[in-house]
């Protein structure tokens, strides 16, 4: 039995879904531990392109249990769409189990997110849903199974929500009856998928099953360790796998950090190694002509891009205790004469050189100027490469340098969007 956590080492969109998909083959259970409809992954297989927001992409394989864990938040209409779309593409969803502890994104959460966003959110109601969870005003999936419970919960929270909607945001209120009618139907829909996640994972461990925990977003969007306040409202770091799934840290064997070989960010907030939005290099990194192009899967927003930031990556390795790295999109660098890596920051206010970041809050990151080291590019097509030996030596050196700088082995290199476009340097399971 091996338990592995996959988490993003940067600002999300590192290609976690492809790595999860690769590893799902050998996993028996795949558990998504946080986030909600803000995430978006595309997985490319011979059967086509599949879009995921909440459902672990392991569902593409037969005989896997795919869990939407207790630490996630669910917008029911959005998840139903995701389920229906996968069904239309011929995917069997029998292995899908959803935790009743997951919190529900209610319509007022989306209204408030859109009306009061200050960080460039995805507008999916994530922040307000987690806020209400912490305020003990949340509604959980299991509350949608009983009219009595749902009404009791709504009577506790709806008057306050309506007051905020009308008086602060000048928006329309919701009636208890309309919500009860709609959300009990959602409850009915989700009943067959509800799972006893905690006991299932306990038994999986006793039965020596392989478990893969899948994070969404990335370390720098973590509510505690990210570029606060420009973060999401959950815990994408690897430790989140425990609090978001219902297992303890003693069962985790490996923690794999997914890093793109350059950096991207959507939404607002500091980004020290960012390239000018319209620079030739940024355009080349952003639009590499494949379905890997840098547009948000959830919002369609163009991503901000920059060079690989080793200072932040080192910080991410430490915050997550990564045991290995999956490096994605190496082929995006194929046509660069020169490649840069941010190896240190100069703090503009104190004159201090920083190689080891004590924290990544936006107040500190916005004082940091990147110090780059340049390397000659390999200027050769490696797109789709499947073996280490087939990589040009300059590409190998780039990967080795990242591994050395982060003091962590690179376990997987991805050279394209398809499953086959992968180089395994170590066995994970
Ligand atoms: P929220 O998660 O929608 O509240 O957005 C908070 C911040 O996280 C914004 O900057 C978003 O752009 C960013 N964000 C949320 N989800 C993702 C994701 O899946 N990939 C990249 N950025 C994300």
Short mmCIF file of C-alpha atoms and ligand atoms in Angstrom, two decimals:
data_model
loop_
_atom_site.label_atom_id
_atom_site.label_comp_id
_atom_site.label_asym_id
_atom_site.label_seq_id
_atom_site.Cartn_x
_atom_site.Cartn_y
_atom_site.Cartn_z
CA UNK A 1 0.00 0.00 0.00
CA UNK A 2 1.27 3.45 -0.89
CA UNK A 3 -0.41 6.79 -0.11
CA UNK A 4 0.68 9.68 -2.30
CA UNK A 5 -0.34 13.34 -2.24
CA UNK A 6 -0.17 15.44 -5.39
CA UNK A 7 -0.15 19.20 -4.85
CA UNK A 8 0.62 22.26 -6.91
CA UNK A 9 3.92 23.97 -6.17
CA UNK A 10 3.06 27.31 -7.78
CA UNK A 11 -0.10 29.36 -8.44
CA UNK A 12 -2.21 26.45 -9.68
CA UNK A 13 -2.49 25.33 -13.31
CA UNK A 14 0.77 23.38 -13.04
CA UNK A 15 -0.64 20.39 -14.92
CA UNK A 16 -1.64 18.44 -11.80
CA UNK A 17 -4.49 16.74 -13.64
CA UNK A 18 -2.16 15.14 -16.13
CA UNK A 19 0.09 13.86 -13.33
CA UNK A 20 -2.90 12.64 -11.31
CA UNK A 21 -4.19 10.93 -14.42
CA UNK A 22 -0.83 9.21 -14.99
CA UNK A 23 -0.67 7.98 -11.40
CA UNK A 24 -4.35 7.06 -11.16
CA UNK A 25 -3.63 3.98 -13.22
CA UNK A 26 -1.97 2.35 -10.18
CA UNK A 27 -4.15 3.96 -7.48
CA UNK A 28 -7.27 2.25 -6.12
CA UNK A 29 -8.68 5.35 -4.44
CA UNK A 30 -8.32 8.94 -5.67
CA UNK A 31 -9.40 11.69 -3.30
CA UNK A 32 -9.83 15.39 -4.08
CA UNK A 33 -9.24 17.17 -0.78
CA UNK A 34 -10.08 20.88 -1.17
CA UNK A 35 -11.37 23.64 -3.44
CA UNK A 36 -14.43 23.61 -5.62
CA UNK A 37 -15.61 24.82 -8.98
CA UNK A 38 -12.73 27.33 -9.07
CA UNK A 39 -10.43 24.56 -10.28
CA UNK A 40 -10.34 23.38 -13.84
CA UNK A 41 -8.35 20.57 -15.37
CA UNK A 42 -8.25 19.18 -18.86
CA UNK A 43 -7.11 15.62 -19.42
CA UNK A 44 -6.19 14.49 -22.89
CA UNK A 45 -6.46 10.77 -23.74
CA UNK A 46 -6.88 8.78 -26.97
CA UNK A 47 -10.65 8.93 -26.28
CA UNK A 48 -10.65 12.74 -26.32
CA UNK A 49 -10.43 15.79 -24.11
CA UNK A 50 -12.13 15.64 -20.70
CA UNK A 51 -12.78 18.65 -18.52
CA UNK A 52 -12.84 18.35 -14.73
CA UNK A 53 -13.61 20.78 -11.94
CA UNK A 54 -14.29 18.65 -8.87
CA UNK A 55 -14.41 15.01 -9.89
CA UNK A 56 -11.00 13.29 -9.69
CA UNK A 57 -9.85 12.58 -13.21
CA UNK A 58 -9.13 8.99 -12.07
CA UNK A 59 -12.78 8.37 -12.97
CA UNK A 60 -11.53 7.86 -16.54
CA UNK A 61 -10.18 4.47 -15.41
CA UNK A 62 -12.43 1.52 -14.56
CA UNK A 63 -12.69 0.12 -11.04
CA UNK A 64 -11.38 3.14 -9.14
CA UNK A 65 -13.09 4.82 -6.22
CA UNK A 66 -12.98 8.57 -6.84
CA UNK A 67 -13.84 10.69 -3.83
CA UNK A 68 -14.89 14.32 -3.55
CA UNK A 69 -13.62 14.83 -0.03
CA UNK A 70 -14.89 16.56 3.13
CA UNK A 71 -12.64 19.58 2.56
CA UNK A 72 -14.19 20.51 -0.78
CA UNK A 73 -17.03 22.91 -1.55
CA UNK A 74 -19.73 21.99 -4.04
CA UNK A 75 -21.94 24.14 -6.22
CA UNK A 76 -24.59 21.51 -6.98
CA UNK A 77 -25.70 22.74 -10.41
CA UNK A 78 -22.09 22.97 -11.57
CA UNK A 79 -21.22 19.49 -10.31
CA UNK A 80 -24.35 18.00 -11.89
CA UNK A 81 -23.22 19.51 -15.22
CA UNK A 82 -19.78 17.99 -14.79
CA UNK A 83 -21.33 14.58 -14.06
CA UNK A 84 -23.74 14.81 -17.01
CA UNK A 85 -21.02 15.93 -19.43
CA UNK A 86 -18.76 13.03 -18.45
CA UNK A 87 -21.70 10.62 -18.82
CA UNK A 88 -22.34 12.02 -22.31
CA UNK A 89 -18.70 11.29 -23.13
CA UNK A 90 -19.30 7.67 -22.13
CA UNK A 91 -17.62 7.75 -18.71
CA UNK A 92 -18.93 5.37 -16.03
CA UNK A 93 -19.46 7.28 -12.77
CA UNK A 94 -20.19 4.31 -10.54
CA UNK A 95 -16.92 4.81 -8.67
CA UNK A 96 -17.77 8.40 -7.68
CA UNK A 97 -18.31 8.97 -3.95
CA UNK A 98 -19.01 12.36 -2.41
CA UNK A 99 -18.56 13.26 1.24
CA UNK A 100 -21.69 14.57 2.98
CA UNK A 101 -19.38 16.88 4.95
CA UNK A 102 -18.55 18.94 1.86
CA UNK A 103 -19.98 22.44 2.10
CA UNK A 104 -22.48 23.73 -0.42
CA UNK A 105 -21.90 26.88 -2.41
CA UNK A 106 -25.30 28.57 -2.19
CA UNK A 107 -26.48 31.19 -4.71
CA UNK A 108 -25.77 34.03 -2.26
CA UNK A 109 -22.14 32.91 -2.07
CA UNK A 110 -21.78 33.43 -5.79
CA UNK A 111 -23.64 36.79 -5.68
CA UNK A 112 -21.40 38.04 -2.88
CA UNK A 113 -18.21 36.74 -4.51
CA UNK A 114 -19.05 38.63 -7.69
CA UNK A 115 -20.17 41.79 -5.88
CA UNK A 116 -17.37 42.05 -3.32
CA UNK A 117 -14.32 40.35 -4.86
CA UNK A 118 -11.01 42.09 -4.15
CA UNK A 119 -8.49 39.51 -5.40
CA UNK A 120 -9.61 38.66 -8.95
CA UNK A 121 -11.43 35.50 -7.85
CA UNK A 122 -12.95 32.99 -10.25
CA UNK A 123 -16.40 34.26 -9.25
CA UNK A 124 -17.54 30.76 -8.24
CA UNK A 125 -18.47 31.66 -4.66
CA UNK A 126 -15.47 29.88 -3.13
CA UNK A 127 -14.38 32.55 -0.63
CA UNK A 128 -17.89 33.21 0.74
CA UNK A 129 -18.58 29.44 1.03
CA UNK A 130 -15.44 28.82 3.08
CA UNK A 131 -16.13 32.02 5.05
CA UNK A 132 -19.53 30.67 6.08
CA UNK A 133 -17.99 27.28 6.90
CA UNK A 134 -15.59 29.03 9.30
CA UNK A 135 -18.40 31.25 10.66
CA UNK A 136 -20.49 28.11 11.30
CA UNK A 137 -23.11 29.41 8.87
CA UNK A 138 -22.52 26.77 6.22
CA UNK A 139 -24.82 24.20 4.68
CA UNK A 140 -23.35 20.75 4.05
CA UNK A 141 -24.24 18.20 1.44
CA UNK A 142 -25.90 15.88 3.98
CA UNK A 143 -28.21 18.77 4.99
CA UNK A 144 -29.84 18.53 1.55
CA UNK A 145 -31.26 15.08 2.36
CA UNK A 146 -33.89 16.20 4.88
CA UNK A 147 -36.41 19.01 4.51
CA UNK A 148 -36.54 19.47 8.30
CA UNK A 149 -32.77 19.88 8.60
CA UNK A 150 -32.49 22.11 5.56
CA UNK A 151 -35.26 24.41 6.78
CA UNK A 152 -33.69 24.61 10.25
CA UNK A 153 -30.34 25.55 8.77
CA UNK A 154 -31.85 28.09 6.42
CA UNK A 155 -33.84 29.70 9.23
CA UNK A 156 -30.56 30.21 11.07
CA UNK A 157 -28.63 31.73 8.14
CA UNK A 158 -30.93 33.00 5.40
CA UNK A 159 -32.20 36.14 7.16
CA UNK A 160 -28.60 37.29 7.71
CA UNK A 161 -27.62 36.46 4.14
CA UNK A 162 -30.64 38.29 2.75
CA UNK A 163 -29.88 41.32 4.89
CA UNK A 164 -26.33 41.44 3.52
CA UNK A 165 -27.51 40.91 -0.04
CA UNK A 166 -30.09 43.70 0.13
CA UNK A 167 -28.54 46.27 2.42
CA UNK A 168 -24.84 45.97 1.58
CA UNK A 169 -24.81 44.73 -2.00
CA UNK A 170 -28.14 46.04 -3.26
CA UNK A 171 -29.03 42.59 -4.58
CA UNK A 172 -32.18 40.46 -4.45
CA UNK A 173 -33.03 38.27 -1.46
CA UNK A 174 -33.84 34.53 -1.64
CA UNK A 175 -36.96 32.91 -0.23
CA UNK A 176 -36.69 29.87 2.01
CA UNK A 177 -39.28 27.97 -0.03
CA UNK A 178 -37.57 28.49 -3.38
CA UNK A 179 -34.23 27.32 -1.91
CA UNK A 180 -35.79 24.31 -0.16
CA UNK A 181 -37.54 23.17 -3.33
CA UNK A 182 -34.42 23.45 -5.49
CA UNK A 183 -31.85 22.10 -3.01
CA UNK A 184 -33.89 19.07 -1.90
CA UNK A 185 -33.93 18.06 -5.59
CA UNK A 186 -30.15 18.43 -5.60
CA UNK A 187 -30.04 16.25 -2.49
CA UNK A 188 -32.05 13.56 -4.31
CA UNK A 189 -29.67 13.76 -7.27
CA UNK A 190 -26.58 13.30 -5.11
CA UNK A 191 -27.99 10.54 -2.85
CA UNK A 192 -26.61 7.64 -4.93
CA UNK A 193 -23.16 9.23 -4.91
CA UNK A 194 -22.95 9.92 -1.17
CA UNK A 195 -20.16 7.88 0.38
CA UNK A 196 -18.92 7.00 3.85
CA UNK A 197 -15.55 8.50 2.99
CA UNK A 198 -13.90 8.22 6.38
CA UNK A 199 -14.65 4.51 6.84
CA UNK A 200 -13.98 3.75 3.18
CA UNK A 201 -10.48 5.25 3.48
CA UNK A 202 -9.90 3.41 6.76
CA UNK A 203 -10.83 0.11 5.12
CA UNK A 204 -8.81 0.94 2.01
CA UNK A 205 -5.75 1.29 4.18
CA UNK A 206 -6.46 -1.96 6.03
CA UNK A 207 -6.86 -3.70 2.66
CA UNK A 208 -3.46 -2.34 1.54
CA UNK A 209 -4.92 -0.26 -1.27
CA UNK A 210 -3.03 2.53 -3.03
CA UNK A 211 -4.48 5.96 -2.31
CA UNK A 212 -3.82 9.14 -4.28
CA UNK A 213 -4.80 12.48 -2.73
CA UNK A 214 -5.30 15.21 -5.30
CA UNK A 215 -5.03 18.91 -4.48
CA UNK A 216 -6.39 21.77 -6.55
CA UNK A 217 -4.87 25.25 -7.03
CA UNK A 218 -1.33 25.53 -5.63
CA UNK A 219 0.93 26.42 -2.71
CA UNK A 220 1.00 30.14 -3.45
CA UNK A 221 -2.79 30.25 -3.40
CA UNK A 222 -2.94 28.53 0.00
CA UNK A 223 -4.93 30.51 2.58
CA UNK A 224 -2.08 30.27 5.12
CA UNK A 225 1.12 29.87 3.11
CA UNK A 226 0.26 31.65 -0.15
CA UNK A 227 0.60 35.25 -1.31
CA UNK A 228 -2.04 36.37 1.19
CA UNK A 229 -4.51 38.04 0.67
CA UNK A 230 -4.30 37.10 -3.04
CA UNK A 231 -5.11 33.48 -2.34
CA UNK A 232 -7.99 31.07 -2.47
CA UNK A 233 -9.83 30.21 0.75
CA UNK A 234 -8.75 26.59 1.21
CA UNK A 235 -5.59 24.58 1.89
CA UNK A 236 -4.00 23.32 -1.34
CA UNK A 237 -0.69 22.38 0.35
CA UNK A 238 -0.03 18.69 0.93
CA UNK A 239 -1.03 18.91 4.61
CA UNK A 240 -4.51 19.78 3.37
CA UNK A 241 -4.83 16.17 2.19
CA UNK A 242 -5.30 15.09 5.79
CA UNK A 243 -7.73 17.75 6.99
CA UNK A 244 -9.62 17.60 3.70
CA UNK A 245 -9.98 13.83 3.51
CA UNK A 246 -10.29 12.40 7.00
CA UNK A 247 -6.92 10.66 7.39
CA UNK A 248 -3.92 11.45 9.56
CA UNK A 249 -0.39 12.36 8.45
CA UNK A 250 1.01 8.98 9.51
CA UNK A 251 -0.47 7.27 6.45
CA UNK A 252 1.15 9.54 3.84
CA UNK A 253 4.19 7.96 2.16
CA UNK A 254 5.02 10.44 -0.58
CA UNK A 255 4.26 14.03 -1.43
CA UNK A 256 4.73 14.98 -5.08
CA UNK A 257 4.90 18.64 -6.04
CA UNK A 258 3.83 19.54 -9.53
CA UNK A 259 5.73 22.47 -11.04
CA UNK A 260 5.50 23.92 -14.49
CA UNK A 261 8.95 24.72 -15.90
CA UNK A 262 7.89 28.37 -16.04
CA UNK A 263 5.35 30.30 -13.94
CA UNK A 264 1.78 31.40 -14.49
CA UNK A 265 -0.81 33.17 -12.44
CA UNK A 266 -4.45 34.15 -12.95
CA UNK A 267 -6.08 36.79 -10.83
CA UNK A 268 -4.43 39.67 -9.01
CA UNK A 269 -1.43 39.72 -6.71
CA UNK A 270 2.36 39.98 -6.81
CA UNK A 271 4.31 37.80 -9.24
CA UNK A 272 8.05 38.54 -8.95
CA UNK A 273 9.28 36.63 -12.02
CA UNK A 274 6.47 37.91 -14.27
CA UNK A 275 7.25 38.92 -17.86
CA UNK A 276 5.66 41.99 -19.44
CA UNK A 277 2.23 40.81 -20.61
CA UNK A 278 2.86 41.60 -24.30
CA UNK A 279 6.55 40.71 -24.47
CA UNK A 280 7.58 38.22 -27.16
CA UNK A 281 8.69 35.77 -24.48
CA UNK A 282 5.38 36.02 -22.63
CA UNK A 283 3.38 35.49 -25.80
CA UNK A 284 5.51 32.46 -26.69
CA UNK A 285 5.15 30.93 -23.23
CA UNK A 286 1.44 31.62 -23.13
CA UNK A 287 0.45 30.35 -26.54
CA UNK A 288 2.41 27.31 -27.48
CA UNK A 289 -0.09 26.35 -30.14
CA UNK A 290 -1.47 23.26 -28.41
CA UNK A 291 -4.35 22.64 -26.03
CA UNK A 292 -1.82 23.40 -23.28
CA UNK A 293 -2.10 27.11 -24.11
CA UNK A 294 -2.33 29.31 -21.05
CA UNK A 295 -6.01 30.10 -20.70
CA UNK A 296 -7.95 29.32 -17.52
CA UNK A 297 -10.11 26.17 -17.90
CA UNK A 298 -12.71 27.59 -15.52
CA UNK A 299 -12.83 31.26 -16.46
CA UNK A 300 -11.18 31.43 -19.91
CA UNK A 301 -8.93 34.21 -18.59
CA UNK A 302 -5.48 34.61 -20.18
CA UNK A 303 -2.81 33.71 -17.67
CA UNK A 304 0.00 36.00 -16.58
CA UNK A 305 3.31 34.29 -17.32
CA UNK A 306 6.90 34.47 -16.10
CA UNK A 307 10.10 32.48 -15.74
CA UNK A 308 10.52 29.60 -13.29
CA UNK A 309 10.89 31.05 -9.81
CA UNK A 310 13.28 28.87 -7.81
CA UNK A 311 12.92 31.02 -4.69
CA UNK A 312 9.19 30.35 -4.49
CA UNK A 313 9.65 26.76 -5.60
CA UNK A 314 12.15 26.13 -2.79
CA UNK A 315 9.65 27.65 -0.35
CA UNK A 316 6.93 25.37 -1.75
CA UNK A 317 9.14 22.29 -1.36
CA UNK A 318 9.60 23.11 2.31
CA UNK A 319 5.99 24.03 3.08
CA UNK A 320 4.78 20.79 1.51
CA UNK A 321 7.72 18.50 2.44
CA UNK A 322 7.74 17.33 -1.16
CA UNK A 323 9.53 14.02 -1.62
CA UNK A 324 9.58 14.38 -5.40
CA UNK A 325 8.76 16.71 -8.26
CA UNK A 326 6.75 16.34 -11.42
CA UNK A 327 8.00 18.93 -13.90
CA UNK A 328 5.49 19.77 -16.62
CA UNK A 329 5.47 21.50 -20.00
CA UNK A 330 9.19 21.18 -20.62
CA UNK A 331 8.40 21.27 -24.35
CA UNK A 332 7.11 24.85 -24.01
CA UNK A 333 10.75 25.95 -23.79
CA UNK A 334 11.70 24.20 -27.06
CA UNK A 335 12.18 27.33 -29.14
CA UNK A 336 13.92 29.65 -26.68
CA UNK A 337 17.53 30.71 -27.36
CA UNK A 338 17.82 31.68 -23.74
CA UNK A 339 15.95 30.48 -20.67
CA UNK A 340 15.90 32.29 -17.33
CA UNK A 341 15.39 31.07 -13.79
CA UNK A 342 14.77 33.42 -10.89
CA UNK A 343 17.39 32.33 -8.37
CA UNK A 344 17.09 35.11 -5.77
CA UNK A 345 15.17 38.28 -4.92
CA UNK A 346 16.45 41.71 -4.17
CA UNK A 347 14.27 43.33 -1.53
CA UNK A 348 13.84 46.86 -2.96
CA UNK A 349 13.06 48.34 0.44
CA UNK A 350 15.79 46.79 2.57
CA UNK A 351 18.46 46.02 -0.07
CA UNK A 352 18.59 42.46 1.26
CA UNK A 353 19.19 39.53 -1.11
CA UNK A 354 16.72 36.72 -0.46
CA UNK A 355 17.27 33.12 -1.47
CA UNK A 356 15.19 31.53 1.25
CA UNK A 357 11.81 33.09 1.68
CA UNK A 358 10.46 33.16 5.25
CA UNK A 359 6.88 33.56 4.02
CA UNK A 360 5.14 34.46 0.75
CA UNK A 361 2.59 37.11 1.78
CA UNK A 362 1.92 39.73 -0.84
CA UNK A 363 3.38 42.48 1.38
CA UNK A 364 6.80 40.81 1.13
CA UNK A 365 6.56 39.53 -2.46
CA UNK A 366 5.62 42.97 -3.76
CA UNK A 367 8.95 44.33 -2.43
CA UNK A 368 10.92 41.66 -4.30
CA UNK A 369 12.73 42.14 -7.58
CA UNK A 370 13.82 38.97 -9.36
CA UNK A 371 17.49 38.10 -9.91
CA UNK A 372 17.72 35.88 -12.96
CA UNK A 373 20.30 33.37 -14.10
CA UNK A 374 20.32 32.68 -17.86
CA UNK A 375 20.90 29.38 -19.62
CA UNK A 376 21.22 28.54 -23.30
CA UNK A 377 18.02 26.93 -24.63
CA UNK A 378 18.11 23.56 -26.40
CA UNK A 379 16.31 24.99 -29.44
CA UNK A 380 15.13 21.59 -30.54
CA UNK A 381 11.74 19.84 -30.54
CA UNK A 382 11.29 17.63 -27.49
CA UNK A 383 7.49 17.75 -27.60
CA UNK A 384 6.18 14.25 -26.88
CA UNK A 385 9.55 12.81 -25.77
CA UNK A 386 9.15 9.59 -23.77
CA UNK A 387 12.65 8.90 -22.52
CA UNK A 388 15.31 10.76 -20.58
CA UNK A 389 17.99 9.69 -23.06
CA UNK A 390 16.12 11.27 -25.95
CA UNK A 391 16.27 14.72 -24.33
CA UNK A 392 18.98 17.09 -25.52
CA UNK A 393 21.70 17.47 -22.89
CA UNK A 394 20.77 21.14 -22.36
CA UNK A 395 17.21 20.08 -21.45
CA UNK A 396 18.57 17.41 -19.11
CA UNK A 397 20.80 20.02 -17.49
CA UNK A 398 17.81 22.35 -16.99
CA UNK A 399 15.87 19.58 -15.21
CA UNK A 400 18.91 18.61 -13.14
CA UNK A 401 19.47 22.21 -12.14
CA UNK A 402 15.88 22.50 -10.87
CA UNK A 403 16.27 19.27 -8.94
CA UNK A 404 19.57 20.40 -7.43
CA UNK A 405 18.28 23.85 -6.51
CA UNK A 406 15.17 22.42 -4.87
CA UNK A 407 17.17 19.59 -3.27
CA UNK A 408 14.44 17.20 -4.40
CA UNK A 409 14.44 14.48 -7.05
CA UNK A 410 12.47 15.04 -10.25
CA UNK A 411 10.31 11.90 -10.52
CA UNK A 412 8.38 12.74 -13.68
CA UNK A 413 9.00 15.05 -16.65
CA UNK A 414 6.07 15.89 -18.87
CA UNK A 415 6.75 16.83 -22.49
CA UNK A 416 3.22 17.25 -23.83
CA UNK A 417 -0.43 16.98 -22.89
CA UNK A 418 -0.97 13.29 -23.65
CA UNK A 419 -0.42 10.45 -21.20
CA UNK A 420 2.34 9.08 -23.44
CA UNK A 421 4.23 12.38 -23.42
CA UNK A 422 5.84 11.55 -20.11
CA UNK A 423 9.21 10.49 -18.77
CA UNK A 424 9.21 8.50 -15.51
CA UNK A 425 12.49 8.83 -13.64
CA UNK A 426 11.21 6.98 -10.54
CA UNK A 427 8.33 4.69 -9.63
CA UNK A 428 5.74 6.46 -7.50
CA UNK A 429 3.55 3.47 -6.56
P1 LIG B 1 -11.16 31.93 -5.76
O1 LIG B 1 -10.54 30.61 -5.46
O2 LIG B 1 -12.17 31.87 -6.87
O3 LIG B 1 -11.67 32.59 -4.53
O4 LIG B 1 -10.00 32.89 -6.32
C1 LIG B 1 -8.94 33.35 -5.50
C2 LIG B 1 -7.64 33.45 -6.31
O5 LIG B 1 -7.22 32.12 -6.66
C3 LIG B 1 -7.79 34.21 -7.63
O6 LIG B 1 -6.58 34.87 -7.90
C4 LIG B 1 -8.00 33.09 -8.65
O7 LIG B 1 -7.62 33.47 -9.94
C5 LIG B 1 -7.09 32.01 -8.08
N1 LIG B 1 -7.51 30.65 -8.44
C6 LIG B 1 -8.54 29.96 -7.93
N2 LIG B 1 -8.61 28.73 -8.50
C7 LIG B 1 -7.59 28.65 -9.35
C8 LIG B 1 -7.12 27.61 -10.21
O8 LIG B 1 -7.65 26.50 -10.28
N3 LIG B 1 -6.01 27.90 -10.96
C9 LIG B 1 -5.38 29.10 -10.87
N4 LIG B 1 -5.79 30.09 -10.09
C10 LIG B 1 -6.89 29.88 -9.32
#
